[in-house]
């Protein structure tokens, strides 16, 4: 059996190694149009920032080491330029000498990955504008920084790579501005949780321009590079493009493989394309979103590696299926961790799901043990069943652990009732006897069972202030004085039972505290005394954060101290 693999990074290299482990006699040819194979592209920003000091650390394999270990014919600088499905051949161009030749195949694995999106910005084709996708990209960035000593950088796009680049350029001593066309950074998050990321970035002095796209890059009369948006101009020394990726599937389209509307290759659970002799894996394919059942493009390293293994299994007659993805992702931002899994609210609405959300701020470990930190947790769940749909977390400690647990819960179709019962490791330095994941389960079940009714930050401003409802703040008097929701009256929680006579039982009561915990207790007191009570999810902490961010978004250029047109 002869297998040709196009693309030698995550999916392709994994497939090649798995093929050899399953079939010692197969002829395996691994083609890569770049100079490097199996490199750690997720580590590229950290090499630029200096946290990974040796370039060689990014090279997980070389053609020579791959051959010694697996006896696989690895050909770098070899670009597949045509697939002939009838003849079962691949036309290849040697990029070193420009010669062309053909290779036949019994099975073909297509793993070209994705390519950076280059937006149609006037003047974008300049020597100080960079993408971050491979090792040559990082070489160019490092050379530019070393030779030109830039002081300012603009990052166009606030996704995972954009945020990582912001941190690492900051660590190189540059003043950084992020421009994001959406209302918030990191598309997998919802606005309310993304506000926490905005806060971290601004505390470090990183400027954010949200809700605006870059329109033009030019050189002014002083020879400075200027980037213009619809509302402001920014003088910068270098620009990083990080607006996302798109499947690199021109070759698949040319040979007539079935593609999705966004040009990703359509595959079945065995990673077979519409041609049974051709498999596709990695960032070029569309897979099922396990939460919604909708075909999705989820370009992540973990899924790519699994898909490469599954394609190799099926070529070697080992039954194996890729059952879908939930898009688990995590990000280091200075001393903060940002993580998500499953779907966000936009995806839940698009899928027509009947869902609600819980926001809580549990401690990373036992409060009496030194060093405990709050974790901001948002969990989406299905109203009728309690099935966990998605989670978003931000915090300094314990975020990765909780997100991984919730990712398992989502993948296995667990409900809030199941979260209550999870028996997780506990010792004071690591967790609490009721872990944050358990607490999420308890809180959601309280909602599902009708023990508490919620309202959300986006409902607050529409509540009537005409006396037909009661807006109640149960924080301490000092907290209330420092900031409050307009129209609320203050009765601290510990005084509530003695002051129930001050409230009108004929009016619904909308309660808030700082985080949602004390107001939950207040709602239990009120409900058992005949009041119709609603608890503000996430409390005043969340409400003030999102409303302040919304106000800031109205005048981003002024907030960043940038020059207006």
mmCIF file of C-alpha atoms in Angstrom, residues 140-416:
data_model
loop_
_atom_site.group_PDB
_atom_site.id
_atom_site.type_symbol
_atom_site.label_atom_id
_atom_site.label_comp_id
_atom_site.label_asym_id
_atom_site.label_seq_id
_atom_site.Cartn_x
_atom_site.Cartn_y
_atom_site.Cartn_z
ATOM 1 C CA UNK A 140 10.724 37.767 9.857
ATOM 2 C CA UNK A 141 9.172 39.326 12.977
ATOM 3 C CA UNK A 142 12.249 38.665 15.101
ATOM 4 C CA UNK A 143 14.558 40.036 12.429
ATOM 5 C CA UNK A 144 12.449 43.173 12.105
ATOM 6 C CA UNK A 145 12.456 43.782 15.859
ATOM 7 C CA UNK A 146 16.195 43.152 16.137
ATOM 8 C CA UNK A 147 17.108 45.383 13.199
ATOM 9 C CA UNK A 148 14.613 48.221 13.706
ATOM 10 C CA UNK A 149 14.012 48.372 17.494
ATOM 11 C CA UNK A 150 10.304 49.253 17.093
ATOM 12 C CA UNK A 151 8.555 50.985 19.975
ATOM 13 C CA UNK A 152 4.919 50.536 18.935
ATOM 14 C CA UNK A 153 2.906 47.673 17.475
ATOM 15 C CA UNK A 154 -0.685 47.359 16.307
ATOM 16 C CA UNK A 155 -2.398 43.987 16.243
ATOM 17 C CA UNK A 156 -5.347 43.710 13.888
ATOM 18 C CA UNK A 157 -7.618 41.068 15.391
ATOM 19 C CA UNK A 158 -8.265 40.156 19.017
ATOM 20 C CA UNK A 159 -8.522 36.379 18.779
ATOM 21 C CA UNK A 160 -6.342 33.885 20.618
ATOM 22 C CA UNK A 161 -3.219 34.500 18.530
ATOM 23 C CA UNK A 162 -3.759 38.263 18.595
ATOM 24 C CA UNK A 163 -3.995 38.292 22.386
ATOM 25 C CA UNK A 164 -0.943 36.037 22.749
ATOM 26 C CA UNK A 165 1.003 38.305 20.416
ATOM 27 C CA UNK A 166 -0.075 41.363 22.420
ATOM 28 C CA UNK A 167 1.372 39.837 25.585
ATOM 29 C CA UNK A 168 4.586 38.730 23.930
ATOM 30 C CA UNK A 169 5.245 41.999 22.114
ATOM 31 C CA UNK A 170 4.551 43.780 25.412
ATOM 32 C CA UNK A 171 7.168 41.499 26.981
ATOM 33 C CA UNK A 172 9.582 42.621 24.252
ATOM 34 C CA UNK A 173 9.057 46.194 25.432
ATOM 35 C CA UNK A 174 6.640 47.440 22.759
ATOM 36 C CA UNK A 175 3.605 49.644 23.281
ATOM 37 C CA UNK A 176 0.710 47.586 21.899
ATOM 38 C CA UNK A 177 -2.701 48.474 20.489
ATOM 39 C CA UNK A 178 -5.304 45.863 19.534
ATOM 40 C CA UNK A 179 -7.939 46.652 16.905
ATOM 41 C CA UNK A 180 -10.921 44.270 16.890
ATOM 42 C CA UNK A 181 -13.897 44.686 14.584
ATOM 43 C CA UNK A 182 -16.221 42.817 16.952
ATOM 44 C CA UNK A 183 -17.474 44.424 20.193
ATOM 45 C CA UNK A 184 -15.065 42.312 22.237
ATOM 46 C CA UNK A 185 -11.924 40.195 21.965
ATOM 47 C CA UNK A 186 -11.821 36.366 21.757
ATOM 48 C CA UNK A 187 -14.777 35.256 19.676
ATOM 49 C CA UNK A 188 -15.456 32.104 21.681
ATOM 50 C CA UNK A 189 -16.362 34.265 24.683
ATOM 51 C CA UNK A 190 -19.510 36.288 25.221
ATOM 52 C CA UNK A 191 -19.269 40.030 25.829
ATOM 53 C CA UNK A 192 -19.838 39.785 29.583
ATOM 54 C CA UNK A 193 -16.917 37.423 30.196
ATOM 55 C CA UNK A 194 -14.711 39.127 27.602
ATOM 56 C CA UNK A 195 -14.988 42.305 29.700
ATOM 57 C CA UNK A 196 -12.701 40.611 32.227
ATOM 58 C CA UNK A 197 -10.096 40.105 29.497
ATOM 59 C CA UNK A 198 -10.417 43.753 28.463
ATOM 60 C CA UNK A 199 -9.707 44.769 32.046
ATOM 61 C CA UNK A 200 -6.514 42.711 32.203
ATOM 62 C CA UNK A 201 -5.269 44.121 28.900
ATOM 63 C CA UNK A 202 -5.948 47.710 29.896
ATOM 64 C CA UNK A 203 -4.304 47.250 33.291
ATOM 65 C CA UNK A 204 -1.124 46.343 31.404
ATOM 66 C CA UNK A 205 -1.406 49.479 29.275
ATOM 67 C CA UNK A 206 -2.499 47.671 26.116
ATOM 68 C CA UNK A 207 -4.932 49.877 24.173
ATOM 69 C CA UNK A 208 -8.140 48.398 22.778
ATOM 70 C CA UNK A 209 -10.111 49.738 19.850
ATOM 71 C CA UNK A 210 -13.266 47.642 19.649
ATOM 72 C CA UNK A 211 -16.066 47.629 17.111
ATOM 73 C CA UNK A 212 -13.842 49.133 14.422
ATOM 74 C CA UNK A 213 -11.919 47.694 11.513
ATOM 75 C CA UNK A 214 -8.648 48.860 10.009
ATOM 76 C CA UNK A 215 -9.263 50.676 6.725
ATOM 77 C CA UNK A 216 -5.910 51.932 5.475
ATOM 78 C CA UNK A 217 -2.169 51.791 6.161
ATOM 79 C CA UNK A 218 0.029 54.565 4.810
ATOM 80 C CA UNK A 219 3.212 56.569 5.424
ATOM 81 C CA UNK A 220 2.807 60.145 6.626
ATOM 82 C CA UNK A 221 5.007 63.153 5.800
ATOM 83 C CA UNK A 222 7.380 62.239 8.652
ATOM 84 C CA UNK A 223 7.934 58.750 7.250
ATOM 85 C CA UNK A 224 5.875 57.125 10.015
ATOM 86 C CA UNK A 225 3.526 54.196 9.440
ATOM 87 C CA UNK A 226 -0.069 55.224 10.092
ATOM 88 C CA UNK A 227 -3.048 52.908 10.460
ATOM 89 C CA UNK A 228 -6.477 54.463 9.994
ATOM 90 C CA UNK A 229 -9.812 53.142 11.239
ATOM 91 C CA UNK A 230 -13.186 54.792 10.741
ATOM 92 C CA UNK A 231 -12.704 56.962 13.859
ATOM 93 C CA UNK A 232 -9.019 57.335 14.580
ATOM 94 C CA UNK A 233 -5.470 57.159 13.297
ATOM 95 C CA UNK A 234 -2.633 55.320 15.014
ATOM 96 C CA UNK A 235 1.075 55.830 14.478
ATOM 97 C CA UNK A 236 2.924 52.526 14.722
ATOM 98 C CA UNK A 237 6.197 50.850 13.829
ATOM 99 C CA UNK A 238 4.856 47.375 12.995
ATOM 100 C CA UNK A 239 1.543 45.620 12.414
ATOM 101 C CA UNK A 240 0.510 42.034 13.118
ATOM 102 C CA UNK A 241 -2.431 40.560 11.182
ATOM 103 C CA UNK A 242 -4.430 38.164 13.320
ATOM 104 C CA UNK A 243 -7.970 38.222 11.979
ATOM 105 C CA UNK A 244 -8.402 34.457 11.799
ATOM 106 C CA UNK A 245 -7.791 31.676 9.321
ATOM 107 C CA UNK A 246 -9.589 30.117 6.400
ATOM 108 C CA UNK A 247 -9.249 26.535 5.075
ATOM 109 C CA UNK A 248 -6.392 26.248 2.580
ATOM 110 C CA UNK A 249 -8.349 24.079 0.168
ATOM 111 C CA UNK A 250 -7.767 25.406 -3.374
ATOM 112 C CA UNK A 251 -6.292 22.030 -4.368
ATOM 113 C CA UNK A 252 -9.318 20.149 -3.010
ATOM 114 C CA UNK A 253 -11.696 22.488 -4.809
ATOM 115 C CA UNK A 254 -9.756 22.112 -8.052
ATOM 116 C CA UNK A 255 -10.049 18.318 -8.004
ATOM 117 C CA UNK A 256 -13.770 18.415 -7.192
ATOM 118 C CA UNK A 257 -13.932 17.249 -3.572
ATOM 119 C CA UNK A 258 -17.134 18.254 -1.783
ATOM 120 C CA UNK A 259 -16.668 21.460 0.211
ATOM 121 C CA UNK A 260 -18.761 23.338 2.747
ATOM 122 C CA UNK A 261 -19.867 26.938 2.092
ATOM 123 C CA UNK A 262 -16.706 28.250 3.772
ATOM 124 C CA UNK A 263 -14.565 25.995 1.525
ATOM 125 C CA UNK A 264 -13.706 23.455 4.228
ATOM 126 C CA UNK A 265 -13.522 19.846 3.064
ATOM 127 C CA UNK A 266 -16.565 17.767 3.981
ATOM 128 C CA UNK A 267 -15.618 14.451 5.602
ATOM 129 C CA UNK A 268 -17.481 11.583 7.245
ATOM 130 C CA UNK A 269 -16.743 10.192 10.691
ATOM 131 C CA UNK A 270 -13.888 8.121 9.246
ATOM 132 C CA UNK A 271 -12.318 11.332 7.862
ATOM 133 C CA UNK A 272 -13.080 10.225 4.295
ATOM 134 C CA UNK A 273 -13.880 12.897 1.752
ATOM 135 C CA UNK A 274 -16.420 12.549 -1.076
ATOM 136 C CA UNK A 275 -13.710 10.445 -2.756
ATOM 137 C CA UNK A 276 -13.329 7.229 -0.767
ATOM 138 C CA UNK A 277 -9.591 7.037 -1.531
ATOM 139 C CA UNK A 278 -8.909 10.501 -0.140
ATOM 140 C CA UNK A 279 -8.979 11.418 3.545
ATOM 141 C CA UNK A 280 -8.762 14.946 4.958
ATOM 142 C CA UNK A 281 -7.800 16.074 8.457
ATOM 143 C CA UNK A 282 -6.994 19.167 10.487
ATOM 144 C CA UNK A 283 -7.726 22.822 9.907
ATOM 145 C CA UNK A 284 -8.984 22.217 6.363
ATOM 146 C CA UNK A 285 -12.055 20.125 7.298
ATOM 147 C CA UNK A 286 -15.532 20.667 8.625
ATOM 148 C CA UNK A 287 -16.689 18.504 11.524
ATOM 149 C CA UNK A 288 -19.823 18.164 13.606
ATOM 150 C CA UNK A 289 -20.196 20.463 16.567
ATOM 151 C CA UNK A 290 -21.091 17.963 19.271
ATOM 152 C CA UNK A 291 -23.308 20.401 21.158
ATOM 153 C CA UNK A 292 -25.431 21.699 18.287
ATOM 154 C CA UNK A 293 -24.999 18.959 15.698
ATOM 155 C CA UNK A 294 -24.158 21.668 13.139
ATOM 156 C CA UNK A 295 -21.210 21.212 10.733
ATOM 157 C CA UNK A 296 -18.455 23.570 11.903
ATOM 158 C CA UNK A 297 -14.914 24.640 11.105
ATOM 159 C CA UNK A 298 -12.914 24.247 14.336
ATOM 160 C CA UNK A 299 -9.204 24.783 13.574
ATOM 161 C CA UNK A 300 -7.450 23.537 16.707
ATOM 162 C CA UNK A 301 -4.354 21.412 17.237
ATOM 163 C CA UNK A 302 -6.011 18.793 19.456
ATOM 164 C CA UNK A 303 -8.729 17.843 16.948
ATOM 165 C CA UNK A 304 -6.188 17.865 14.086
ATOM 166 C CA UNK A 305 -3.971 15.321 15.831
ATOM 167 C CA UNK A 306 -6.919 13.060 16.654
ATOM 168 C CA UNK A 307 -8.229 13.260 13.094
ATOM 169 C CA UNK A 308 -4.828 12.311 11.664
ATOM 170 C CA UNK A 309 -4.766 9.228 13.851
ATOM 171 C CA UNK A 310 -8.318 8.273 12.865
ATOM 172 C CA UNK A 311 -7.609 8.627 9.133
ATOM 173 C CA UNK A 312 -4.574 6.348 9.495
ATOM 174 C CA UNK A 313 -6.629 3.827 11.475
ATOM 175 C CA UNK A 314 -9.262 3.558 8.773
ATOM 176 C CA UNK A 315 -6.708 3.272 5.971
ATOM 177 C CA UNK A 316 -5.247 0.319 7.878
ATOM 178 C CA UNK A 317 -8.720 -1.239 8.459
ATOM 179 C CA UNK A 318 -8.844 -0.304 12.134
ATOM 180 C CA UNK A 319 -12.376 0.889 12.878
ATOM 181 C CA UNK A 320 -12.168 4.412 14.222
ATOM 182 C CA UNK A 321 -14.499 7.415 14.161
ATOM 183 C CA UNK A 322 -14.177 11.126 14.821
ATOM 184 C CA UNK A 323 -17.389 11.934 16.644
ATOM 185 C CA UNK A 324 -17.136 15.713 16.583
ATOM 186 C CA UNK A 325 -15.642 18.616 18.473
ATOM 187 C CA UNK A 326 -16.649 20.996 21.258
ATOM 188 C CA UNK A 327 -13.920 23.559 20.555
ATOM 189 C CA UNK A 328 -12.092 23.494 23.890
ATOM 190 C CA UNK A 329 -9.503 26.273 23.998
ATOM 191 C CA UNK A 330 -7.306 28.007 26.548
ATOM 192 C CA UNK A 331 -5.158 31.128 26.632
ATOM 193 C CA UNK A 332 -2.461 32.518 28.920
ATOM 194 C CA UNK A 333 -2.729 36.284 29.369
ATOM 195 C CA UNK A 334 0.049 37.464 31.680
ATOM 196 C CA UNK A 335 -0.901 35.890 35.048
ATOM 197 C CA UNK A 336 -4.503 35.235 33.985
ATOM 198 C CA UNK A 337 -5.943 32.158 32.268
ATOM 199 C CA UNK A 338 -8.859 32.364 29.834
ATOM 200 C CA UNK A 339 -10.601 29.155 28.774
ATOM 201 C CA UNK A 340 -13.771 28.007 27.046
ATOM 202 C CA UNK A 341 -15.449 24.843 25.863
ATOM 203 C CA UNK A 342 -18.719 24.046 24.144
ATOM 204 C CA UNK A 343 -20.807 26.859 22.697
ATOM 205 C CA UNK A 344 -21.385 30.497 23.602
ATOM 206 C CA UNK A 345 -24.666 32.411 23.591
ATOM 207 C CA UNK A 346 -24.422 33.411 19.944
ATOM 208 C CA UNK A 347 -24.102 29.783 18.898
ATOM 209 C CA UNK A 348 -26.910 28.708 21.259
ATOM 210 C CA UNK A 349 -29.248 31.298 19.769
ATOM 211 C CA UNK A 350 -28.250 30.421 16.201
ATOM 212 C CA UNK A 351 -29.005 26.757 16.934
ATOM 213 C CA UNK A 352 -32.403 27.642 18.392
ATOM 214 C CA UNK A 353 -31.618 26.075 21.767
ATOM 215 C CA UNK A 354 -33.770 26.784 24.813
ATOM 216 C CA UNK A 355 -31.004 27.724 27.217
ATOM 217 C CA UNK A 356 -30.136 29.818 30.227
ATOM 218 C CA UNK A 357 -26.835 30.831 31.786
ATOM 219 C CA UNK A 358 -25.269 30.869 35.197
ATOM 220 C CA UNK A 359 -22.495 33.219 36.306
ATOM 221 C CA UNK A 360 -20.628 32.628 39.537
ATOM 222 C CA UNK A 361 -17.321 33.575 41.165
ATOM 223 C CA UNK A 362 -16.108 30.609 43.235
ATOM 224 C CA UNK A 363 -12.682 30.472 44.862
ATOM 225 C CA UNK A 364 -9.920 28.442 43.223
ATOM 226 C CA UNK A 365 -9.305 26.574 46.478
ATOM 227 C CA UNK A 366 -10.374 26.670 50.117
ATOM 228 C CA UNK A 367 -10.773 30.267 51.245
ATOM 229 C CA UNK A 368 -8.960 29.717 54.518
ATOM 230 C CA UNK A 369 -5.844 28.458 52.723
ATOM 231 C CA UNK A 370 -3.546 31.282 51.553
ATOM 232 C CA UNK A 371 -3.654 32.382 47.937
ATOM 233 C CA UNK A 372 -7.243 31.600 46.967
ATOM 234 C CA UNK A 373 -8.464 33.578 43.936
ATOM 235 C CA UNK A 374 -11.910 34.027 42.421
ATOM 236 C CA UNK A 375 -12.681 32.290 39.143
ATOM 237 C CA UNK A 376 -15.183 34.003 36.875
ATOM 238 C CA UNK A 377 -17.343 31.173 35.507
ATOM 239 C CA UNK A 378 -20.144 31.317 32.978
ATOM 240 C CA UNK A 379 -21.974 28.070 32.267
ATOM 241 C CA UNK A 380 -24.683 27.652 29.626
ATOM 242 C CA UNK A 381 -27.284 24.930 30.140
ATOM 243 C CA UNK A 382 -30.407 23.598 28.455
ATOM 244 C CA UNK A 383 -33.538 24.666 30.315
ATOM 245 C CA UNK A 384 -35.586 21.462 30.200
ATOM 246 C CA UNK A 385 -32.841 18.905 30.657
ATOM 247 C CA UNK A 386 -30.045 20.756 32.455
ATOM 248 C CA UNK A 387 -27.585 19.524 29.802
ATOM 249 C CA UNK A 388 -24.351 21.534 29.941
ATOM 250 C CA UNK A 389 -23.856 23.395 26.656
ATOM 251 C CA UNK A 390 -20.814 25.582 27.178
ATOM 252 C CA UNK A 391 -18.509 27.215 29.690
ATOM 253 C CA UNK A 392 -16.254 30.278 29.804
ATOM 254 C CA UNK A 393 -13.767 30.902 32.609
ATOM 255 C CA UNK A 394 -11.300 33.632 33.534
ATOM 256 C CA UNK A 395 -9.026 33.655 36.572
ATOM 257 C CA UNK A 396 -5.542 33.453 37.976
ATOM 258 C CA UNK A 397 -5.706 29.959 39.460
ATOM 259 C CA UNK A 398 -7.568 26.730 38.814
ATOM 260 C CA UNK A 399 -9.144 27.735 35.492
ATOM 261 C CA UNK A 400 -7.646 24.992 33.331
ATOM 262 C CA UNK A 401 -8.687 22.248 35.736
ATOM 263 C CA UNK A 402 -12.328 23.374 35.895
ATOM 264 C CA UNK A 403 -12.627 23.979 32.181
ATOM 265 C CA UNK A 404 -11.266 20.514 31.442
ATOM 266 C CA UNK A 405 -13.832 18.962 33.783
ATOM 267 C CA UNK A 406 -16.626 20.916 32.123
ATOM 268 C CA UNK A 407 -15.314 19.932 28.686
ATOM 269 C CA UNK A 408 -15.622 16.275 29.649
ATOM 270 C CA UNK A 409 -19.131 16.947 30.957
ATOM 271 C CA UNK A 410 -20.163 18.610 27.699
ATOM 272 C CA UNK A 411 -18.635 15.905 25.529
ATOM 273 C CA UNK A 412 -20.366 13.161 27.490
ATOM 274 C CA UNK A 413 -23.726 14.961 27.533
ATOM 275 C CA UNK A 414 -23.776 15.413 31.308
ATOM 276 C CA UNK A 415 -26.332 17.608 33.042
ATOM 277 C CA UNK A 416 -26.233 19.936 36.026
#
